[in-house]
PDB file of C-alpha atoms in Angstrom:
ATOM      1  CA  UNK A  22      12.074  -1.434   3.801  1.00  0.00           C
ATOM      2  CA  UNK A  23       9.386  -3.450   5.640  1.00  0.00           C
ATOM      3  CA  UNK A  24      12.128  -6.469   6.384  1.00  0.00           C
ATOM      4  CA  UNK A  25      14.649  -3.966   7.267  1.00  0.00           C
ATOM      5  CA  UNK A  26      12.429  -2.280   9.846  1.00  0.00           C
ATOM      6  CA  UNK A  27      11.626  -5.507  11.604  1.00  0.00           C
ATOM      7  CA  UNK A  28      15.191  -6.976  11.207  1.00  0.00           C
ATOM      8  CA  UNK A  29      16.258  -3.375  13.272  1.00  0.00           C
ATOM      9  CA  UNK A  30      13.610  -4.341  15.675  1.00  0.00           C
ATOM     10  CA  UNK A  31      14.591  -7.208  16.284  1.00  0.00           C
ATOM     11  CA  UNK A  32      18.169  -6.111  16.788  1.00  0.00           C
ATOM     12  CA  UNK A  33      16.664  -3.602  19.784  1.00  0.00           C
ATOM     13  CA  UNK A  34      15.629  -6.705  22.288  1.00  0.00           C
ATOM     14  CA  UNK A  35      12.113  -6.881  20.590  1.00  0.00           C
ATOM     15  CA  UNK A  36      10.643  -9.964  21.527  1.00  0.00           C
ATOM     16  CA  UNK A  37       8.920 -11.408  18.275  1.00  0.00           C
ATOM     17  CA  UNK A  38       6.472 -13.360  20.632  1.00  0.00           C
ATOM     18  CA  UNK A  39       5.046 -10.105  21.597  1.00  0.00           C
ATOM     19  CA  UNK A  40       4.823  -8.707  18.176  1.00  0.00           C
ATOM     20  CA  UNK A  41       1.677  -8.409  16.053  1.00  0.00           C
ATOM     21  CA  UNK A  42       2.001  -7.326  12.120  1.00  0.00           C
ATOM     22  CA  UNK A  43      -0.807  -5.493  10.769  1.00  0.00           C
ATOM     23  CA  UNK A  44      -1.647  -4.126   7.308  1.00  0.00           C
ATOM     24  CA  UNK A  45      -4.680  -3.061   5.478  1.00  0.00           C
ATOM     25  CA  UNK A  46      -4.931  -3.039   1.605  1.00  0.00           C
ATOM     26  CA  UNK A  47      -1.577  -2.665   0.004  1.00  0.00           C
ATOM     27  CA  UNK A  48      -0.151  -2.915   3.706  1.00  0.00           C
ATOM     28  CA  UNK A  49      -1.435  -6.171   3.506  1.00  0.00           C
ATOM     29  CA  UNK A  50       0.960  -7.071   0.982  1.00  0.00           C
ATOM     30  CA  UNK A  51       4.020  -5.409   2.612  1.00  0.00           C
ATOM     31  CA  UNK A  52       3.175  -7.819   5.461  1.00  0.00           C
ATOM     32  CA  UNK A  53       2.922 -10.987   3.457  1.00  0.00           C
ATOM     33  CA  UNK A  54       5.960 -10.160   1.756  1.00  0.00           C
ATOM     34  CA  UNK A  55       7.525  -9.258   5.141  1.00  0.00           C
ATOM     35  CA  UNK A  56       6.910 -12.825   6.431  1.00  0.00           C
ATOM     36  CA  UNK A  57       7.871 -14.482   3.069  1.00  0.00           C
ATOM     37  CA  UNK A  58      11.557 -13.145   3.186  1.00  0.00           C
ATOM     38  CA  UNK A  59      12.060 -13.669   7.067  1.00  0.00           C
ATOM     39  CA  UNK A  60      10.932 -17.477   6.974  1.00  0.00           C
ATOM     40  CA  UNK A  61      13.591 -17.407   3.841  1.00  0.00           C
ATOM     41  CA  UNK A  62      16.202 -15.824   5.475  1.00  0.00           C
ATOM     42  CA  UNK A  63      15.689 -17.707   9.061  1.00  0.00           C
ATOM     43  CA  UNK A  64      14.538 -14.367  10.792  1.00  0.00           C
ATOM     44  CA  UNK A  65      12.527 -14.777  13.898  1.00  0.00           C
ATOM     45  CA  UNK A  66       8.828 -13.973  13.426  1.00  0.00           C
ATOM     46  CA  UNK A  67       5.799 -12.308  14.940  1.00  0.00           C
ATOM     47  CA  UNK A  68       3.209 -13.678  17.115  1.00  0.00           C
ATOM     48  CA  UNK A  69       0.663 -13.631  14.414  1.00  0.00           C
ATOM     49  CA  UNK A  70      -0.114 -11.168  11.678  1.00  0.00           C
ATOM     50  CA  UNK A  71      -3.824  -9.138  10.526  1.00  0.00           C
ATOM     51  CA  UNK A  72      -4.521  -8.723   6.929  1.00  0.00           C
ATOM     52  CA  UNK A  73      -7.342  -6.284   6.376  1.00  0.00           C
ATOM     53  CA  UNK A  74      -8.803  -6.569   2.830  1.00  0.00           C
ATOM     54  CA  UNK A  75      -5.555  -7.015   1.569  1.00  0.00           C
ATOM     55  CA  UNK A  76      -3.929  -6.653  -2.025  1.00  0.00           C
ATOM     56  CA  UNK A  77      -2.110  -9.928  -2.846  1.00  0.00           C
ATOM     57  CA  UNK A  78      -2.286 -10.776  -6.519  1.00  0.00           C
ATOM     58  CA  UNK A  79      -0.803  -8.074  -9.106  1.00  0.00           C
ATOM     59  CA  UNK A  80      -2.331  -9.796 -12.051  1.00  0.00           C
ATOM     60  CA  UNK A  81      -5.622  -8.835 -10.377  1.00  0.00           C
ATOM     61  CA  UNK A  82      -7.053 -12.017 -11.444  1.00  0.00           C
ATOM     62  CA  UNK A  83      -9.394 -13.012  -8.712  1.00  0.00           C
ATOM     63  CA  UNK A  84     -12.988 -12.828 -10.014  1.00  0.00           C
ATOM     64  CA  UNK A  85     -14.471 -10.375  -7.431  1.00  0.00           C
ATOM     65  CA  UNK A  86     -12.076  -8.040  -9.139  1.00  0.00           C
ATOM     66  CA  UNK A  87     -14.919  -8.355 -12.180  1.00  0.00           C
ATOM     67  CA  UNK A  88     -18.235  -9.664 -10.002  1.00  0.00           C
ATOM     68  CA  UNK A  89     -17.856  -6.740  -7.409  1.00  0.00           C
ATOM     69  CA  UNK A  90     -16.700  -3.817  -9.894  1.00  0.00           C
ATOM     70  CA  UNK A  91     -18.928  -0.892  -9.075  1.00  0.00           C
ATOM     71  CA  UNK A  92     -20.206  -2.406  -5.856  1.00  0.00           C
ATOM     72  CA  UNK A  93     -17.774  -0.966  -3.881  1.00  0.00           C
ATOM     73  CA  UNK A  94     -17.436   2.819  -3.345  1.00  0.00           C
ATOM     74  CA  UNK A  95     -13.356   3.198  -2.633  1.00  0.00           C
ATOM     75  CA  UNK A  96     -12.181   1.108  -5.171  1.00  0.00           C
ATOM     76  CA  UNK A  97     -12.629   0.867  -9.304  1.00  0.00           C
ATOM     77  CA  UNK A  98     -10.924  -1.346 -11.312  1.00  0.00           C
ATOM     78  CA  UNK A  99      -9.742   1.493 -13.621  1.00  0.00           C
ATOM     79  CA  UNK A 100      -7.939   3.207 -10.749  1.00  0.00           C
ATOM     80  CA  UNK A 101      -5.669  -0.716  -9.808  1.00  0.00           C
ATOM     81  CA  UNK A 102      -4.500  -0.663 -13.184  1.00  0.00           C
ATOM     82  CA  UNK A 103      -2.897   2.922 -13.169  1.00  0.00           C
ATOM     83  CA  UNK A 104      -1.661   1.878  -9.818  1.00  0.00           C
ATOM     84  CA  UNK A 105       0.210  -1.258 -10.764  1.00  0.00           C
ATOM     85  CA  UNK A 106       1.577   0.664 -14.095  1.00  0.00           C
ATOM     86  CA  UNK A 107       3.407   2.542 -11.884  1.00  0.00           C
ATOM     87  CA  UNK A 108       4.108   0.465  -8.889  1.00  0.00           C
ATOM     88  CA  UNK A 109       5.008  -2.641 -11.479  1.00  0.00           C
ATOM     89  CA  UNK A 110       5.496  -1.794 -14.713  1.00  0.00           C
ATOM     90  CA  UNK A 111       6.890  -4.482 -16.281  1.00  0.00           C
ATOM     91  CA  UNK A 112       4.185  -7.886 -16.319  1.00  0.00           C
ATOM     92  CA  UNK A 113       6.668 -10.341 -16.141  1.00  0.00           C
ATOM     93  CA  UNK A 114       7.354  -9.089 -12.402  1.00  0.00           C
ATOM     94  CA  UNK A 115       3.017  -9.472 -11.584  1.00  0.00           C
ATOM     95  CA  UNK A 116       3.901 -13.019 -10.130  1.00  0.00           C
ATOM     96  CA  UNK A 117       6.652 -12.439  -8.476  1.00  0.00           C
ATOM     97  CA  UNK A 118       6.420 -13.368  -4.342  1.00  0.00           C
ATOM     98  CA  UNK A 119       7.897  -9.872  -3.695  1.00  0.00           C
ATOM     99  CA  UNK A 120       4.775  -8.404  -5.565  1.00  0.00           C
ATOM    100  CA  UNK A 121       2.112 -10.424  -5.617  1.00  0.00           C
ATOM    101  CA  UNK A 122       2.504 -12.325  -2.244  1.00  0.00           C
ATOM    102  CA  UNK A 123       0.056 -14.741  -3.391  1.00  0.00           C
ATOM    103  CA  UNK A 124       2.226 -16.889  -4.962  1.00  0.00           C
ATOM    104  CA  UNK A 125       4.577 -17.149  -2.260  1.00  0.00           C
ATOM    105  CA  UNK A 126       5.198 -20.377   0.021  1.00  0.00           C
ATOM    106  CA  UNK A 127       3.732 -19.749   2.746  1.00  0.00           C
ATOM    107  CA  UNK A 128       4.568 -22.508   4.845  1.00  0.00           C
ATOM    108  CA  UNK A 129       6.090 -21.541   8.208  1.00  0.00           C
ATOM    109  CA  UNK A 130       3.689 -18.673   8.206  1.00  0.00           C
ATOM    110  CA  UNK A 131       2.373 -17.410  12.035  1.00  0.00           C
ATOM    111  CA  UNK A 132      -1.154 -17.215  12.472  1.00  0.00           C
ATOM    112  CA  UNK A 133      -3.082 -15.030   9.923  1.00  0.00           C
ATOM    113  CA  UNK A 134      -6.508 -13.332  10.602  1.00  0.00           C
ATOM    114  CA  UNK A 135      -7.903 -12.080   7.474  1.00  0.00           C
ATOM    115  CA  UNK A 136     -10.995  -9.808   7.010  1.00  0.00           C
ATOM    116  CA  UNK A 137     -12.428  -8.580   3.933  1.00  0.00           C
ATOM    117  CA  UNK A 138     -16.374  -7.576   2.753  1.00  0.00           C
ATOM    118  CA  UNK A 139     -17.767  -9.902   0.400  1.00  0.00           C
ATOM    119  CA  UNK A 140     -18.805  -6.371  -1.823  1.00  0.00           C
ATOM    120  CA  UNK A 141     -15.661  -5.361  -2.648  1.00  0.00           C
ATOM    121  CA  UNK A 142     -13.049  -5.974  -5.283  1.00  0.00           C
ATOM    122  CA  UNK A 143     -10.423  -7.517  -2.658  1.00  0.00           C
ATOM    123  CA  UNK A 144     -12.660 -10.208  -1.417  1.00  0.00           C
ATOM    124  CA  UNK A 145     -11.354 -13.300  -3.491  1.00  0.00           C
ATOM    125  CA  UNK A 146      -7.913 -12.402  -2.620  1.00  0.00           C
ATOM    126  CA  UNK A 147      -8.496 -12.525   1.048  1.00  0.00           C
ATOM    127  CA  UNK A 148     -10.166 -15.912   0.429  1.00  0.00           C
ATOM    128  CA  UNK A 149      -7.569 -17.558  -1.938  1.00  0.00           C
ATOM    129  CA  UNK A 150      -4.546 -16.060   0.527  1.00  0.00           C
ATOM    130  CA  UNK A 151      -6.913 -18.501   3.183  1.00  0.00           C
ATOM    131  CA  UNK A 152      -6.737 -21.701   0.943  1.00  0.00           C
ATOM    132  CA  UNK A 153      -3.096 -20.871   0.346  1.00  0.00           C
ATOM    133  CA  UNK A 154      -2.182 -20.630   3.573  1.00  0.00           C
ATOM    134  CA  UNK A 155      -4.541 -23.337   4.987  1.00  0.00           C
ATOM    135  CA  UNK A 156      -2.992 -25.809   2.121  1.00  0.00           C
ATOM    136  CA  UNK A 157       1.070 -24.713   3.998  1.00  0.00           C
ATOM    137  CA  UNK A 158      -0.423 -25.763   7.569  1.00  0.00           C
ATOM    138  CA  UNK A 159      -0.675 -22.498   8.667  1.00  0.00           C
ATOM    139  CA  UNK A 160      -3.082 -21.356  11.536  1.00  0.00           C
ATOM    140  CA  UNK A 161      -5.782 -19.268   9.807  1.00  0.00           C
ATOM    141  CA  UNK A 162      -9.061 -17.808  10.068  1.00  0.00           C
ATOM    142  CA  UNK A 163     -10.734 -15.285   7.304  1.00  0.00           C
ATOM    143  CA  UNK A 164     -14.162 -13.420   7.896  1.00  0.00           C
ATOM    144  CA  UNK A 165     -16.224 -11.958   5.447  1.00  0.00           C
ATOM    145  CA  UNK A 166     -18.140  -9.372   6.320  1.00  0.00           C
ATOM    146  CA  UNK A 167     -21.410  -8.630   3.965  1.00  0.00           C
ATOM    147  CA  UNK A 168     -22.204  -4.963   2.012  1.00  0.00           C
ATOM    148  CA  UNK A 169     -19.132  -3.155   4.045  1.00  0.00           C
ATOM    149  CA  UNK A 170     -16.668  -0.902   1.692  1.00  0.00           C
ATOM    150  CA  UNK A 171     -12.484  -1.692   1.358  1.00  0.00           C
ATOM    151  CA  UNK A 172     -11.219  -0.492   4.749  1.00  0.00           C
ATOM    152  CA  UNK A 173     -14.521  -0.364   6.637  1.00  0.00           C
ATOM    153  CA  UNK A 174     -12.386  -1.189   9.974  1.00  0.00           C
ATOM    154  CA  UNK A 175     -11.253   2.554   9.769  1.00  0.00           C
ATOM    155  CA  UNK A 176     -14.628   3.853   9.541  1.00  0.00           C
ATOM    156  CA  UNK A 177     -15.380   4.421  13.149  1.00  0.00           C
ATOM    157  CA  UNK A 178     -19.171   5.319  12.383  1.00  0.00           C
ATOM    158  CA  UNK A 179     -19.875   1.850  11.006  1.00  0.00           C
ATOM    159  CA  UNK A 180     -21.234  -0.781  13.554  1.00  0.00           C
ATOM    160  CA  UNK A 181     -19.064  -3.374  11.249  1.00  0.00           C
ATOM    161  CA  UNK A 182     -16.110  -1.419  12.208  1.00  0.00           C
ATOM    162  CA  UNK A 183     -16.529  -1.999  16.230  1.00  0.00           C
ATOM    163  CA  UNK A 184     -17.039  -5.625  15.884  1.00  0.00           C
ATOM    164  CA  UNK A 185     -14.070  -6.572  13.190  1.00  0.00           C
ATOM    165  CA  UNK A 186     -11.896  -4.847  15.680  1.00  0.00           C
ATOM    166  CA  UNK A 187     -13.295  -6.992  18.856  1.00  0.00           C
ATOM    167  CA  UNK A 188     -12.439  -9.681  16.579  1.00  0.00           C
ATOM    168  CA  UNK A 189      -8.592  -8.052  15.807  1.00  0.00           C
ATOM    169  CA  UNK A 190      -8.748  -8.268  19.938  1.00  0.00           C
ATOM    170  CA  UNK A 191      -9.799 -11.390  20.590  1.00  0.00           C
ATOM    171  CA  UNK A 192      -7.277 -13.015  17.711  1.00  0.00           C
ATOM    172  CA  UNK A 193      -4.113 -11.251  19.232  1.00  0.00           C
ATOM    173  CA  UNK A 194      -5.016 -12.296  22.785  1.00  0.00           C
ATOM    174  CA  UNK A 195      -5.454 -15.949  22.010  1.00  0.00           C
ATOM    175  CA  UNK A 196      -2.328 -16.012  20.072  1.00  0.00           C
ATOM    176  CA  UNK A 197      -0.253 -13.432  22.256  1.00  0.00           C
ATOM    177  CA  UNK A 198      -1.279 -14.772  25.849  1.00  0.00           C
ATOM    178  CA  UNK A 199      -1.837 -11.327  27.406  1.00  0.00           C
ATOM    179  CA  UNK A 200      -4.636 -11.223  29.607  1.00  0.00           C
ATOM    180  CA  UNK A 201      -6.054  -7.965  30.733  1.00  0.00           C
ATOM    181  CA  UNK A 202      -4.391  -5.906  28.171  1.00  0.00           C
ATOM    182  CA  UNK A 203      -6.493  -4.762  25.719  1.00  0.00           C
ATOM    183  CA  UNK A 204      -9.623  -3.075  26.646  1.00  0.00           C
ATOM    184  CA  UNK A 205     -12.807  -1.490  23.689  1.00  0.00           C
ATOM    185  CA  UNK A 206     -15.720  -0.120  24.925  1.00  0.00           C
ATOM    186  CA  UNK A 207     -15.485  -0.792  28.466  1.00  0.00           C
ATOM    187  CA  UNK A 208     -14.996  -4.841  28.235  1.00  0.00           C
ATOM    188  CA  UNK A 209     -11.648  -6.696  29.061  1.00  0.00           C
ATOM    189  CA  UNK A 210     -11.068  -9.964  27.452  1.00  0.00           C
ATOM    190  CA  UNK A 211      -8.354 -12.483  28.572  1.00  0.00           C
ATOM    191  CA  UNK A 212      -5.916 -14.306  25.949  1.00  0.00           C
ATOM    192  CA  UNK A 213      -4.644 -17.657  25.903  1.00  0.00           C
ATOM    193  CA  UNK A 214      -2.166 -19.553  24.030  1.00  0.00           C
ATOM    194  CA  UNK A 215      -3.286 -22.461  21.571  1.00  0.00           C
ATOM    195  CA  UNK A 216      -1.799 -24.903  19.064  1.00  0.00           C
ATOM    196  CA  UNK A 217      -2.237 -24.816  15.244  1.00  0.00           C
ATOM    197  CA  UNK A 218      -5.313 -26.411  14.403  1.00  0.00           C
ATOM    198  CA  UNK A 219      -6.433 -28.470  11.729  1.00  0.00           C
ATOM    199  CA  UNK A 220      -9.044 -26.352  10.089  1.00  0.00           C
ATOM    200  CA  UNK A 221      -9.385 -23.209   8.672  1.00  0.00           C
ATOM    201  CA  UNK A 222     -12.163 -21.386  10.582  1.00  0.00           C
ATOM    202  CA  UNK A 223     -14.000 -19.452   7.601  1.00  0.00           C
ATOM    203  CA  UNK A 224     -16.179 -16.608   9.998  1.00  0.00           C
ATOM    204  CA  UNK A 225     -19.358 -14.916   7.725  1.00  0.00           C
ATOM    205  CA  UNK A 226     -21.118 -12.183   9.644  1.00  0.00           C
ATOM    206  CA  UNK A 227     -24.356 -11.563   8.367  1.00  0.00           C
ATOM    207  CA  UNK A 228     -26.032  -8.179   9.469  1.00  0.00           C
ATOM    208  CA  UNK A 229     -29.539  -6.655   7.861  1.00  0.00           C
ATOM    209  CA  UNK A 230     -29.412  -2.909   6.041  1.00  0.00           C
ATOM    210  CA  UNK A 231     -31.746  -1.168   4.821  1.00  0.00           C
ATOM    211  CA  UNK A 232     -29.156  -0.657   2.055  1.00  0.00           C
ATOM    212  CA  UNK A 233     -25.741  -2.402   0.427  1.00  0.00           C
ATOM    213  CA  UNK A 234     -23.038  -1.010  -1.564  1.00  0.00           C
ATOM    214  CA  UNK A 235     -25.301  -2.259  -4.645  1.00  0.00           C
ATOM    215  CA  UNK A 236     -27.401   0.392  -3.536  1.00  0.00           C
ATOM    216  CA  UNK A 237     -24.800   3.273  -4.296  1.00  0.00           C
ATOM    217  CA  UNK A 238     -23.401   2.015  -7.716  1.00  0.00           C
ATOM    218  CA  UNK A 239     -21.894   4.276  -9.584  1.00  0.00           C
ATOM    219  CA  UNK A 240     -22.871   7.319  -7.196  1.00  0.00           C
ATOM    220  CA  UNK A 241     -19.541   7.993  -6.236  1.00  0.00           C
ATOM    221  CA  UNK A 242     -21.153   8.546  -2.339  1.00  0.00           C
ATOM    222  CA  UNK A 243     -17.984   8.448   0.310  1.00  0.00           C
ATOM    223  CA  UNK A 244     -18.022   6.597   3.384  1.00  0.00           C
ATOM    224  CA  UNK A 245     -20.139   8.687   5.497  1.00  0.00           C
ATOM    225  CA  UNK A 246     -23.070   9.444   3.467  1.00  0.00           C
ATOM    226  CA  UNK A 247     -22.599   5.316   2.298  1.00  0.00           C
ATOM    227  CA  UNK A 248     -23.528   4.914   5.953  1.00  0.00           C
ATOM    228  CA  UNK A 249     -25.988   7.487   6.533  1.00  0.00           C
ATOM    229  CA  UNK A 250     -27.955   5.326   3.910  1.00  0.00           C
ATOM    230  CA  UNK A 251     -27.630   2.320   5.855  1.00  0.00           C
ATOM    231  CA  UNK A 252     -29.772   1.295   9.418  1.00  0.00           C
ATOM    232  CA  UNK A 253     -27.493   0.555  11.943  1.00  0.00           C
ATOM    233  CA  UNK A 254     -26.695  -3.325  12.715  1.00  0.00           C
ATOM    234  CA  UNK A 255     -28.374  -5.584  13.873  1.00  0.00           C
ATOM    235  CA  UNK A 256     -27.633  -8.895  15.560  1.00  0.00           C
ATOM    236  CA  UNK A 257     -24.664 -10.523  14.290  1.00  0.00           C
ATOM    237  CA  UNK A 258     -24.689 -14.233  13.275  1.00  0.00           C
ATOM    238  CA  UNK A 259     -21.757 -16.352  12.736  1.00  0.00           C
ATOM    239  CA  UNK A 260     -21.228 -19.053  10.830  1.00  0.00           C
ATOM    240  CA  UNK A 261     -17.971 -21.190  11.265  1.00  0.00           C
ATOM    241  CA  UNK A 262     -17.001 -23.594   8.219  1.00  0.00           C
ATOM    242  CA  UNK A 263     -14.439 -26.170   8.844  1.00  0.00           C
ATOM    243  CA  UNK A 264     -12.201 -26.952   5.936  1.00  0.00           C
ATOM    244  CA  UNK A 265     -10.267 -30.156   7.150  1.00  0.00           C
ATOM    245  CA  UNK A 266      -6.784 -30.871   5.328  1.00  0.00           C
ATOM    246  CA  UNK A 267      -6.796 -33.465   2.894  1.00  0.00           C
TER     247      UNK A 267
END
């Protein structure tokens, strides 16, 4: 459905430099998918694409799927497993590129920006969709954002959420080349075009709380009280690791 959308958009006069694919979770899959059958059937691509904490490996065998079970408040392992028995029932389809995206090639890939919190269970997927993609010479950059819940960019009342979408901003300007489109909180930022570089640019925001989604194990708290709990951010720090191409 996703590919036949964006084929019919195409076929409207769309101009795929000017497009931008975005999904969160599970939409972050439809999107990797998306770009995995257009680069195999020759389709013309977007300008870059956002993957927000997304879902990429059906066999749900990255290791934050064990290290961060309970840490984060939206998602339990329990409730993935009911999921995939009825989105994929049978396990020889798990590793399949139309399922798991993971596995696909993902060479010829636009730009990626990937976000994910290193508390929840979708963190290593967002990292190892990174390495993937940096190992097929694709542009990409992947922040991790520290003690946040699955979707925090949604969550308006969380000072996280304000600054992963500055980021969103920023990314889609530089790889777009608007300038003076986009506009959050009052500032205007400029875009510019750029090659593909040689590095992945690895982004780790480090903010201090009072308390992390340690703190709420097992409480079953939602979003809002989860940041009611929490002092408000502070300074943001970012670290930039360069991982050249061997």
């Amino acid at each position: 459905d996703c590919q036949t959308a964006w084929c019919w958009l195409l076929g409207t006069g769309c101009h795929p430099a000017e497009v931008v694919m975005v999904g969160d979770s599970a939409g972050g899959n439809l999107v990797l998918v998306t770009l995995h059958r257009s680069v195999k059937a020759g389709d013309p691509l977007p300008a870059c694409a956002m993957l927000l904490s997304p879902a990429v490996d059906c066999t749900l065998g990255s290791a934050s799927m064990v290290d961060n079970e309970g840490r984060d408040p939206v998602i339990r392992l329990t409730n993935l497993l009911v999921l995939r028995h009825h989105y994929v029932p049978l396990p020889q389809w798990h590793m399949h590129p139309d399922v798991s995206p993971l596995f696909a090639n993902f060479k010829g890939f636009p730009p990626l920006l990937l976000q994910a919190s290193r508390g929840e269970m979708f963190c290593d997927d967002a990292v190892r969709v990174a390495h993937k993609a940096h190992a097929d010479a694709v542009d990409v950059e992947l922040e991790l954002w520290p003690s946040t819940p699955h979707g925090f960019q949604i969550a308006a009342f969380l000072p996280e959420a304000a600054q992963a979408l500055e980021n969103m901003v920023r990314f889609v300007q530089a790889r777009v080349g608007c300038t003076g489109v986009w506009r959050m909180d009052g500032d205007q930022w400029g875009g510019r075009r750029h090659g593909c570089p040689e590095v992945v640019n690895v982004v780790i925001h480090h903010t201090q709380q009072q308390r992390c989604a340690s703190d709420i194990e097992g409480k079953g708290l939602s979003l809002q009280r989860f940041a009611q709990r929490r002092q408000p951010a502070q300074q943001v720090i970012v670290q930039k690791l360069r991982l050249q191409r061997a």
